[in-house]
Coordinates of C-alpha atoms in Angstrom, one line a residue:
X1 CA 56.1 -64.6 -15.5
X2 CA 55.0 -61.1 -15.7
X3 CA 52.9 -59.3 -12.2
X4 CA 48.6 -59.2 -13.2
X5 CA 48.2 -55.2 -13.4
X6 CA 46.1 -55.3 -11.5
X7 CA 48.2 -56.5 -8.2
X8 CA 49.1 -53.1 -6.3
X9 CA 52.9 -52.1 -5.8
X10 CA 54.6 -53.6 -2.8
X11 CA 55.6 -51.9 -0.1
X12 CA 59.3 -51.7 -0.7
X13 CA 58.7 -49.1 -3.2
X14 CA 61.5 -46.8 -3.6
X15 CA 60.9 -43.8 -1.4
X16 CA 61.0 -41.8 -4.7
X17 CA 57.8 -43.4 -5.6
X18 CA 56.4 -43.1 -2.7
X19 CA 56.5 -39.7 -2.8
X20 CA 55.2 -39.3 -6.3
X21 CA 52.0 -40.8 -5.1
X22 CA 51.4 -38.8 -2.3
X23 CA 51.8 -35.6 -3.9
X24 CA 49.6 -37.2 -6.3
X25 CA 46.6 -37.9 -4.3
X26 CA 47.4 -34.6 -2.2
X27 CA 46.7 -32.6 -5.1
X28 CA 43.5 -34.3 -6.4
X29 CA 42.4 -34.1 -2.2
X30 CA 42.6 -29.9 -2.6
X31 CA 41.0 -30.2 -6.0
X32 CA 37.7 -31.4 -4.5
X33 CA 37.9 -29.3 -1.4
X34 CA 38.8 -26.1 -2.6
X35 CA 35.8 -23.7 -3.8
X36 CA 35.1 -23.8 -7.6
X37 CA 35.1 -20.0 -9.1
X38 CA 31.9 -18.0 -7.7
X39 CA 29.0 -18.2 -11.2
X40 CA 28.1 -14.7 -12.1
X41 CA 24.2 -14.6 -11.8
X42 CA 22.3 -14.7 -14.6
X43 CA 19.2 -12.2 -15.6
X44 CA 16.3 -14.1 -16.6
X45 CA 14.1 -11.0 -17.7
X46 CA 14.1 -7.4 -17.8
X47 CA 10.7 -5.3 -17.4
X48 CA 9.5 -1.8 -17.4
X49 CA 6.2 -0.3 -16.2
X50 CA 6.1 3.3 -16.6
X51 CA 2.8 5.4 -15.2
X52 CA 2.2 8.4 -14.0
X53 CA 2.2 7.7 -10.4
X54 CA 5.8 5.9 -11.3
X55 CA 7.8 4.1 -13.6
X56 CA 9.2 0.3 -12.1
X57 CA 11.9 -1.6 -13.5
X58 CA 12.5 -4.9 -13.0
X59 CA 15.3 -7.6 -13.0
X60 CA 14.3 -10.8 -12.6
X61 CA 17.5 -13.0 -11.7
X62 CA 18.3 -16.5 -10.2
X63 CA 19.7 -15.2 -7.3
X64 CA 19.8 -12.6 -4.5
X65 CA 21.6 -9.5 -6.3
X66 CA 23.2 -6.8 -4.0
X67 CA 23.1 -3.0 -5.8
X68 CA 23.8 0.3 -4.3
X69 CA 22.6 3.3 -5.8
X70 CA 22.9 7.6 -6.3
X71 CA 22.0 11.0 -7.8
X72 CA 24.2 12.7 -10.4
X73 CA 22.3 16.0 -10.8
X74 CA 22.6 18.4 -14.0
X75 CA 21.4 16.2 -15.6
X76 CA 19.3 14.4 -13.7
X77 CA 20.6 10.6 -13.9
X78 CA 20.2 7.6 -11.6
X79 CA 23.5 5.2 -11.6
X80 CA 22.9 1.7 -10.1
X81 CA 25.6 -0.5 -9.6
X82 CA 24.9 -4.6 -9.5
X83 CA 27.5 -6.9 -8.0
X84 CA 28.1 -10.2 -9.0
X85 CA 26.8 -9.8 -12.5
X86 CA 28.3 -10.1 -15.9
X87 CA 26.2 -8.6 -19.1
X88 CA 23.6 -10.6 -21.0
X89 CA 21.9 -10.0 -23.9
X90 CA 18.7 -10.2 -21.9
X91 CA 19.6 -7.2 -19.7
X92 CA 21.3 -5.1 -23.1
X93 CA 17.6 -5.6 -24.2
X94 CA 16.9 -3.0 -21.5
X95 CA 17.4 -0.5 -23.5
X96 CA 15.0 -0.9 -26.0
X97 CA 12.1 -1.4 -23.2
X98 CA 12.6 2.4 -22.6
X99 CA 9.8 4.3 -24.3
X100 CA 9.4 7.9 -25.2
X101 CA 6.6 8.5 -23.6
X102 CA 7.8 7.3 -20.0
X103 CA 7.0 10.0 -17.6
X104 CA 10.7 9.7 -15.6
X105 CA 13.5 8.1 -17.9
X106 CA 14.6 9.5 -20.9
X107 CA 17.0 6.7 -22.1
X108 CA 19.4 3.9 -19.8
X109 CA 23.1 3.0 -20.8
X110 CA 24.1 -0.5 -19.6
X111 CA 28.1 -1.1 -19.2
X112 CA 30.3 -3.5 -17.4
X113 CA 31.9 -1.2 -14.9
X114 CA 34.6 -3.3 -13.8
X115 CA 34.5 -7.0 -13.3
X116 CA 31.6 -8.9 -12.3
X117 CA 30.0 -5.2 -11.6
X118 CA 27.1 -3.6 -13.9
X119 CA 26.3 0.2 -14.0
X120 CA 22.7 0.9 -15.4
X121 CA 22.7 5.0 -15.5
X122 CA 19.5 6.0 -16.3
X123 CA 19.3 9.4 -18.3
X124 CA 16.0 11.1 -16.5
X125 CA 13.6 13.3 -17.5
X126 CA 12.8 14.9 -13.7
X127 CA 14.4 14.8 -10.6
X128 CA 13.1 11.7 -9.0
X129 CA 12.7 10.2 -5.5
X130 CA 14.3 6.5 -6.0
X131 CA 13.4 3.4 -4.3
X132 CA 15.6 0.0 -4.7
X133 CA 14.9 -2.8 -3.6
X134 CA 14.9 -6.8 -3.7
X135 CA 12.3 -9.0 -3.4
X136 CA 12.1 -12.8 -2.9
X137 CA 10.6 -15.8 -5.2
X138 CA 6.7 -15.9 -5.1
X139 CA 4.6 -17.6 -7.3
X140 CA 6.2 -18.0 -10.5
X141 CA 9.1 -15.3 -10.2
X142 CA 12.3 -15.6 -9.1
X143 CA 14.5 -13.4 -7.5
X144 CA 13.8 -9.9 -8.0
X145 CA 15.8 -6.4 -8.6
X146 CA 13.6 -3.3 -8.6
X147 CA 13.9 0.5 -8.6
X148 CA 10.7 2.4 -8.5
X149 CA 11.6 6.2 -9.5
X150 CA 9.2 8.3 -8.0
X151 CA 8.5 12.1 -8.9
X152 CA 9.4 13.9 -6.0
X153 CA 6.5 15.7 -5.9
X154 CA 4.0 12.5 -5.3
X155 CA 1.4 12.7 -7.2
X156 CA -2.6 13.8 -5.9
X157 CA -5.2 11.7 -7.4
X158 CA -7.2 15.1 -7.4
X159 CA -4.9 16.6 -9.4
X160 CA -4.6 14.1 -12.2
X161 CA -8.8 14.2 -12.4
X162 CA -8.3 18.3 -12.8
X163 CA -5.6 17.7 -15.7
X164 CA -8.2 15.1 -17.2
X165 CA -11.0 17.2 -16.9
X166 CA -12.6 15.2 -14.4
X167 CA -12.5 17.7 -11.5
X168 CA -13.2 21.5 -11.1
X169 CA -10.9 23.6 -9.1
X170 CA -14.0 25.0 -7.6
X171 CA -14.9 22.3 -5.7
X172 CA -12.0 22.3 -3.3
X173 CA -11.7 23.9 0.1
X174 CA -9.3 26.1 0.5
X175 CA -7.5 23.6 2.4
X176 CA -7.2 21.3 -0.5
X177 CA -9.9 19.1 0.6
X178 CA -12.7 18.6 -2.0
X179 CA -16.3 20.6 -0.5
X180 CA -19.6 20.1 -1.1
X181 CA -20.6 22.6 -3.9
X182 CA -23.1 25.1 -2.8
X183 CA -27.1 24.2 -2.0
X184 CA -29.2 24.2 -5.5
X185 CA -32.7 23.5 -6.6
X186 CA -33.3 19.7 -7.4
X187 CA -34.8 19.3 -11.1
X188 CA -36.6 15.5 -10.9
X189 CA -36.2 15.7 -14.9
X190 CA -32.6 16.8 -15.1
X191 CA -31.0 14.4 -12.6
X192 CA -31.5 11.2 -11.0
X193 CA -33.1 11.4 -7.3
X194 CA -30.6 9.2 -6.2
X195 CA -28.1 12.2 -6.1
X196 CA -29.7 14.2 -3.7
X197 CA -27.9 14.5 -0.4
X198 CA -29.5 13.8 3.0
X199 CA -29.2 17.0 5.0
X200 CA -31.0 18.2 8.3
X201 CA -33.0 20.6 5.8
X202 CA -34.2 17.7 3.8
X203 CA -35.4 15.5 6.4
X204 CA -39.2 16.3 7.4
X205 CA -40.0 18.3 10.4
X206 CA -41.7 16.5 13.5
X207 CA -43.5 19.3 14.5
X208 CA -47.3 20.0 12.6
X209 CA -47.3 21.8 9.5
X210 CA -48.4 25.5 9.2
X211 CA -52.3 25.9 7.4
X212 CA -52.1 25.9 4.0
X213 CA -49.5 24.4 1.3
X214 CA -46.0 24.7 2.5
X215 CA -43.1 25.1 -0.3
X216 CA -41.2 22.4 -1.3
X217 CA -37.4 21.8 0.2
X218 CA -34.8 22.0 -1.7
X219 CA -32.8 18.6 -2.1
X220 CA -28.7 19.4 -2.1
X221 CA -26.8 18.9 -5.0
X222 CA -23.1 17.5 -5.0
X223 CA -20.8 16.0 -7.0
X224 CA -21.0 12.0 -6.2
X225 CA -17.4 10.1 -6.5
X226 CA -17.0 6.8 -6.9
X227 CA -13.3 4.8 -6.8
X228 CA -13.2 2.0 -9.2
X229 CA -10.6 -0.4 -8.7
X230 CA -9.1 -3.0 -11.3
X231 CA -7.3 -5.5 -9.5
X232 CA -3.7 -6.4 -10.0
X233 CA -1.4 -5.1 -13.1
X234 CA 2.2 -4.4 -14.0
X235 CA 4.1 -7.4 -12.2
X236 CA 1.2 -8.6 -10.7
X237 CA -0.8 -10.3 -14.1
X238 CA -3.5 -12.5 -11.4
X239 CA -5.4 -15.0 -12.5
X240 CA -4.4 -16.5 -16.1
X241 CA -6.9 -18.9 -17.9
X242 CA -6.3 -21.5 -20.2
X243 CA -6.2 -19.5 -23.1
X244 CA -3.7 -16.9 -22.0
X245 CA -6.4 -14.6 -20.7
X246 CA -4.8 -12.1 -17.9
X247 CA -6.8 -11.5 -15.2
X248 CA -5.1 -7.4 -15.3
X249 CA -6.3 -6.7 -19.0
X250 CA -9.7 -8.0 -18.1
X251 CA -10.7 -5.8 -15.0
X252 CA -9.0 -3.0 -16.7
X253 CA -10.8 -2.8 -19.8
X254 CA -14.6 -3.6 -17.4
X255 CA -13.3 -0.9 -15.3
X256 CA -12.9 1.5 -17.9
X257 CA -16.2 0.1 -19.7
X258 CA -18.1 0.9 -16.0
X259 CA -16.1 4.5 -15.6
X260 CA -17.8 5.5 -19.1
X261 CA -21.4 4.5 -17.8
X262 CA -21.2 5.8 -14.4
X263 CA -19.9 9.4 -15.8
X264 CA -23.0 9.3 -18.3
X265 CA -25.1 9.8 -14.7
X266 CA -25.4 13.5 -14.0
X267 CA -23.3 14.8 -10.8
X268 CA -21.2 11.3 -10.8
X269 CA -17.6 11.1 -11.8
X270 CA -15.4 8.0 -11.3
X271 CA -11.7 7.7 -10.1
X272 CA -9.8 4.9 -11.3
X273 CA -6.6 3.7 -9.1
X274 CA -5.0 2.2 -11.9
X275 CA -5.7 3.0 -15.7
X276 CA -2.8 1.3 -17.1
X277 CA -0.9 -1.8 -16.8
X278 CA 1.0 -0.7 -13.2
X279 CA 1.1 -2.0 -10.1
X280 CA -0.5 -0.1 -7.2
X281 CA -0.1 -1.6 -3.5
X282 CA -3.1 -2.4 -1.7
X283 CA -3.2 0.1 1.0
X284 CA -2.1 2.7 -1.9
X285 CA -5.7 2.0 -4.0
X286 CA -7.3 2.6 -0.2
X287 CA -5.5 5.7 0.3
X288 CA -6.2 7.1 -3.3
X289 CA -10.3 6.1 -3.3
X290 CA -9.8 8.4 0.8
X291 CA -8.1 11.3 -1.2
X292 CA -10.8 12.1 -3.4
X293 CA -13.5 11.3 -0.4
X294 CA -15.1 8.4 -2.5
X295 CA -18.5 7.6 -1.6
X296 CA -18.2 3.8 -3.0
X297 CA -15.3 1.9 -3.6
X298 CA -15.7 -1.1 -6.2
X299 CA -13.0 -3.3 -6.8
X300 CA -13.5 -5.4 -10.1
X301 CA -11.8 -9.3 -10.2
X302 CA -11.7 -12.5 -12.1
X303 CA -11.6 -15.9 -10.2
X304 CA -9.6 -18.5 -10.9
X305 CA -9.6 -21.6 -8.9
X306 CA -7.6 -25.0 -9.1
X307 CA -10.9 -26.9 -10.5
X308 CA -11.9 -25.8 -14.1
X309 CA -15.2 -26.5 -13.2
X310 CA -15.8 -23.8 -10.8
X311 CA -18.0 -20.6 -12.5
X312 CA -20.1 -17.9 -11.8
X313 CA -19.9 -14.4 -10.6
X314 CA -19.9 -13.3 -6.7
X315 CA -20.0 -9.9 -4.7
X316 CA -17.8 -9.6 -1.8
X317 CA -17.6 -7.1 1.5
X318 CA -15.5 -7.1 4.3
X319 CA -16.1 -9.0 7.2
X320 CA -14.8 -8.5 10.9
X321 CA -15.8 -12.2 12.4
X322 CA -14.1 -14.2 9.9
X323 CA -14.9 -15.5 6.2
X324 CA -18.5 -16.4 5.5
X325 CA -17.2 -19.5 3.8
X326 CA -14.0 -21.6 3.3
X327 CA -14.2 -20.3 -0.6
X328 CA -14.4 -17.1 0.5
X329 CA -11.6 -17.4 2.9
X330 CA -9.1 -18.7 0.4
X331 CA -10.2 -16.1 -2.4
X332 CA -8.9 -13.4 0.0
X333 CA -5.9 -15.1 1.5
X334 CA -5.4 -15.0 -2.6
X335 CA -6.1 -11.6 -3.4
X336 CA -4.4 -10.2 -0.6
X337 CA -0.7 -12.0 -1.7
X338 CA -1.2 -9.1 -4.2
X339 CA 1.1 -6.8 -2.7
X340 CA 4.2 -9.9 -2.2
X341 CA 3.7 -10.7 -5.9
X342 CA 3.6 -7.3 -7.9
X343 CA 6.5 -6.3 -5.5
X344 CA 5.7 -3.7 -2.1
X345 CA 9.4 -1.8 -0.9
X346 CA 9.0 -3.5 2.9
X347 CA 10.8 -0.2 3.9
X348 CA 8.5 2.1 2.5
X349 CA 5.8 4.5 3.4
X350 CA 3.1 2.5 1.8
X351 CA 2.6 -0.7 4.2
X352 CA 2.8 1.9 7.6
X353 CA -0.2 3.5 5.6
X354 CA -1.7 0.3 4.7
X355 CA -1.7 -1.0 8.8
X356 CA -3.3 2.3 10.1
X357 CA -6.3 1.8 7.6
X358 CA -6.3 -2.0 7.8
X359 CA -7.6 -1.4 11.8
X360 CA -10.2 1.4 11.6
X361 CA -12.8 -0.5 9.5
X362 CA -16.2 0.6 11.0
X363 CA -19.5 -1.9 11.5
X364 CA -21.5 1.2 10.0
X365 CA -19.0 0.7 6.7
X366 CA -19.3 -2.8 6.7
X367 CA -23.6 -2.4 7.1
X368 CA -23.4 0.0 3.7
X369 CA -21.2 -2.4 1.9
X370 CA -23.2 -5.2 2.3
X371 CA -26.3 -3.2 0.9
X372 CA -24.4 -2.0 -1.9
X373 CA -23.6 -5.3 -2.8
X374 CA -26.8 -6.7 -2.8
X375 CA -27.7 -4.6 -5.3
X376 CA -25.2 -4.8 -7.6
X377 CA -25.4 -8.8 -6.8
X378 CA -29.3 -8.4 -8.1
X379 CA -28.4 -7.2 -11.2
X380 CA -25.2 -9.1 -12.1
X381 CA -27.8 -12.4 -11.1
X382 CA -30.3 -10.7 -14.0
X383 CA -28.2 -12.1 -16.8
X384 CA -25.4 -13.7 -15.1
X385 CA -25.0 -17.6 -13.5
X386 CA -23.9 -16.7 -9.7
X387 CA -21.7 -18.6 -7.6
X388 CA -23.5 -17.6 -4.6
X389 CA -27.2 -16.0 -4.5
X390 CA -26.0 -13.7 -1.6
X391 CA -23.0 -11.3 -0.6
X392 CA -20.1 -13.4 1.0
X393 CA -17.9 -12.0 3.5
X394 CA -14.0 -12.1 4.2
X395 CA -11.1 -10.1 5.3
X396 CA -9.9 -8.5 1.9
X397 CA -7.2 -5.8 2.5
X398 CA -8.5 -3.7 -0.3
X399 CA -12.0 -3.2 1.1
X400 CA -11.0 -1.9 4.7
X401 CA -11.3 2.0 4.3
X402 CA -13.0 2.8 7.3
X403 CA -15.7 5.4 6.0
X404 CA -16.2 3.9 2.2
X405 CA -18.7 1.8 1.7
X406 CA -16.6 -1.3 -0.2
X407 CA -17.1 -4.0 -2.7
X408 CA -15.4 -6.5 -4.2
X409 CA -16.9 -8.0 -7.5
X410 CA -15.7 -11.3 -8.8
X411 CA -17.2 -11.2 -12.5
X412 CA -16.5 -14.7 -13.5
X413 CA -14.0 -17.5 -13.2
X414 CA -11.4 -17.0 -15.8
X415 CA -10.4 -20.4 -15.3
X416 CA -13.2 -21.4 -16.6
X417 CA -12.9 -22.2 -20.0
X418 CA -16.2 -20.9 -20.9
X419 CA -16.2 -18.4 -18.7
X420 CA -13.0 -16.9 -19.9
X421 CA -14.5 -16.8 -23.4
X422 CA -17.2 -14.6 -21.6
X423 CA -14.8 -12.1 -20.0
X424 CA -12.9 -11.7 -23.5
X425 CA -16.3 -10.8 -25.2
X426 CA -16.9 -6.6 -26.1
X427 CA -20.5 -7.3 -25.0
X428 CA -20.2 -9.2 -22.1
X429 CA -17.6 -6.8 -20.3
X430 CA -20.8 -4.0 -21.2
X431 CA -23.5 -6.5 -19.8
X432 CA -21.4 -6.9 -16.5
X433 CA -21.0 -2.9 -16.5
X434 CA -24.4 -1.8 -16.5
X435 CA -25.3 -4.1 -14.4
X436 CA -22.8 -2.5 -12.0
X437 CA -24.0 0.6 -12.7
X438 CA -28.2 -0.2 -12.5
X439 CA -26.7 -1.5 -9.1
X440 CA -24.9 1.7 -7.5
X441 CA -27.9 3.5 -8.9
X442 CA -30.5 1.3 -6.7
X443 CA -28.4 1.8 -3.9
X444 CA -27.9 5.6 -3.7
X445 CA -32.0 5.9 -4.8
X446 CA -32.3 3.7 -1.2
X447 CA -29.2 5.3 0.8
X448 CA -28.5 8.8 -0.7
X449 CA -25.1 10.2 0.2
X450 CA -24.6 11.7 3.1
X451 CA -23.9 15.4 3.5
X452 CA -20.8 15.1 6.3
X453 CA -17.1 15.8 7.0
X454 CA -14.8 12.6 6.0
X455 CA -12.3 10.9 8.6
X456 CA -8.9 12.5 7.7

């Protein structure tokens, strides 16, 4: 009668089989243990933000990659080499991202250089001072590849208002620091009052008057600056409604919308820290309003909170005691993950800049913001729903120049539905800047700018 299959083989196997088994089951033992073939990482998306201040570009991978980098001079050319990475089509697309009017790269050649290694040599346009770096997953990225190519001349923020026209040689000192241009008569018809400077000449004498009418002082003239700041760009899109609506393209194009009303003031020209889609850190928007000796700093937002429901606009200033609310609290624990999601070098210059200004806020800068803000809060609150009917408080990084007086403006919740609608309206963004504008002018026809040397 023939043995069930299923009955195992007896022990008195030949030796010979015996044998064959174990070598069998030896070899499927290494076969589990042994390391499967390392998986070349794969590059999810390739981006490019060029602007004057710098051009980033950006590999976003599923893994940690590990690249080393040089200089081939004449000609100028950047080689980066990437280990553990095969080519995709997604990083070949590289380069056609390369336009002609980037400020730093001319073209970029993508090669396998030898196995499971990728050169990038990027064909540049100036000598440039390069900065690679990775960065880890936040938010919605991944891992991240970037080289920042900075000029190696950094660029002034004065200097780029003197190429546009916004700035005349003549008011710098000969050290390079903008001056106060000299005393002239006030016309009350020509220019608003809220210009003039307060000066020991202009303030009245405590002493009696002479008989007889005395002749009118002078007011100073100067030049009043003002640092407008749209929040986010480049890798950093921020708040995203439900119809696609980036929080970046809104601020920019208000910003742009409130630079044009502002300059229509006489003796008032605006600075903008971003007027493209780029990233700027937060210390670096600080650093750049400090440059050009701003007298106001207004940064321009969007909310967005995890309830649709939530709507209106709010004014914001630094506090030094803590949030005034819990909303207010989590709004800047949000805005000021800026700098971890568009992507700050940890070994750069930028963050040791960013501490030193983040501890010398004042209570006297702090005391101006908050009247500024009040009246730029009256006006938004003429035609606009507000969340709050007052200025809230909290610790934004971005409002923590020392000597500025600082807001931050949250124009609406973009995700709110309807509100979204509002901030991609033409004549909502122009409601929303001349309100801004009525606003700065109340406050400088209450608290005219002061004639005095800057901290340096």
């Amino acid at each position: 009668m023939p043995r069930p299959p299923h009955i195992p083989l007896p022990l008195t196997a030949t030796p010979l089989k015996r044998r064959t088994i174990l070598k069998a089951g030896g070899t499927l033992l290494l076969s589990v243990l042994s390391p499967l073939p390392a998986q070349a990482a794969q590059i999810l998306a390739v981006r490019v933000w060029p602007a004057d201040d710098y051009t980033r570009v950006t590999l976003e991978n599923d893994t940690n990659l590990k690249a080393t980098h040089f200089i081939v001079p004449d000609p100028q050319r950047l080689v980066v080499d990437i280990e553990g990475l095969e080519l995709n089509p997604t990083l070949k697309s590289l380069v056609a991202k390369i336009e002609s009017e980037d400020p730093y790269i001319k073209q970029v050649r993508v090669g396998q250089n030898r196995p499971n290694v990728v050169r990038l040599v990027f064909d540049l346009k100036e000598e440039v001072r390069p900065q690679v770096f990775t960065l880890a997953p936040v938010g919605s990225y991944k891992h991240r590849l970037i080289f920042d190519l900075y000029p190696v001349a950094p660029s002034d923020p004065i200097a780029q208002m003197i190429e546009k026209g916004e700035w005349m040689r003549d008011d710098l000192a000969p050290g390079g620091r903008p001056e106060l241009p000299a005393p002239a008569v006030a016309d009350p018809l020509a220019r608003l009052p809220a210009m003039a400077v307060v000066t020991p000449e202009t303030v009245a004498p405590t002493k009696a008057a002479a008989p007889g009418p005395a002749p009118a002082k002078p007011s100073v003239v100067r030049m009043v600056t003002i640092a407008l700041d749209p929040g986010h760009g480049g890798e950093d899109p921020g708040a995203i409604g439900a119809a696609g609506t980036r929080e970046k393209d809104i601020v920019l194009s208000i910003a742009k919308r409130l630079k044009f009303k502002l300059e229509e003031l006489p003796n008032v020209r605006v600075m903008l820290t971003r007027d493209g889609d780029y990233f700027v850190p937060l210390g670096t928007r600080v650093a750049k309003a400090r440059k050009v000796q701003a007298d106001l700093f207004v940064s321009i937002h969007a909310d967005a909170f995890m309830k649709p429901s939530a709507r209106g606009s709010s004014v914001f200033v630094l506090s030094e005691r803590g949030a005034s609310s819990s909303a207010a609290r989590w709004l800047a624990t949000k805005e000021n993950l800026a700098d971890a999601i568009g992507g700050v070098n940890m070994g750069g210059h930028d963050l040791q800049l960013a501490s030193v200004l983040l501890d010398l806020s004042t209570t006297a800068q702090i005391n101006d913001s908050l009247k500024l803000g009040k009246a730029v809060l009256t006006e938004i609150g003429g035609f606009a729903r507000l969340h709050k009917a007052s200025v809230e408080q909290a610790g934004f990084a971005v409002l923590k120049a020392p000597d500025i007086p600082s807001i931050l403006i949250e124009t609406a919740f973009i995700s709110n539905p309807e509100e979204e609608a509002k901030l991609r309206d033409n004549g909502y963004q122009d409601q929303i800047a001349a309100a801004v504008t009525k606003g700065i002018k109340s406050y400088f026809a209450k608290n005219p700018p002061m004639a005095k040397s800057r901290i340096t």
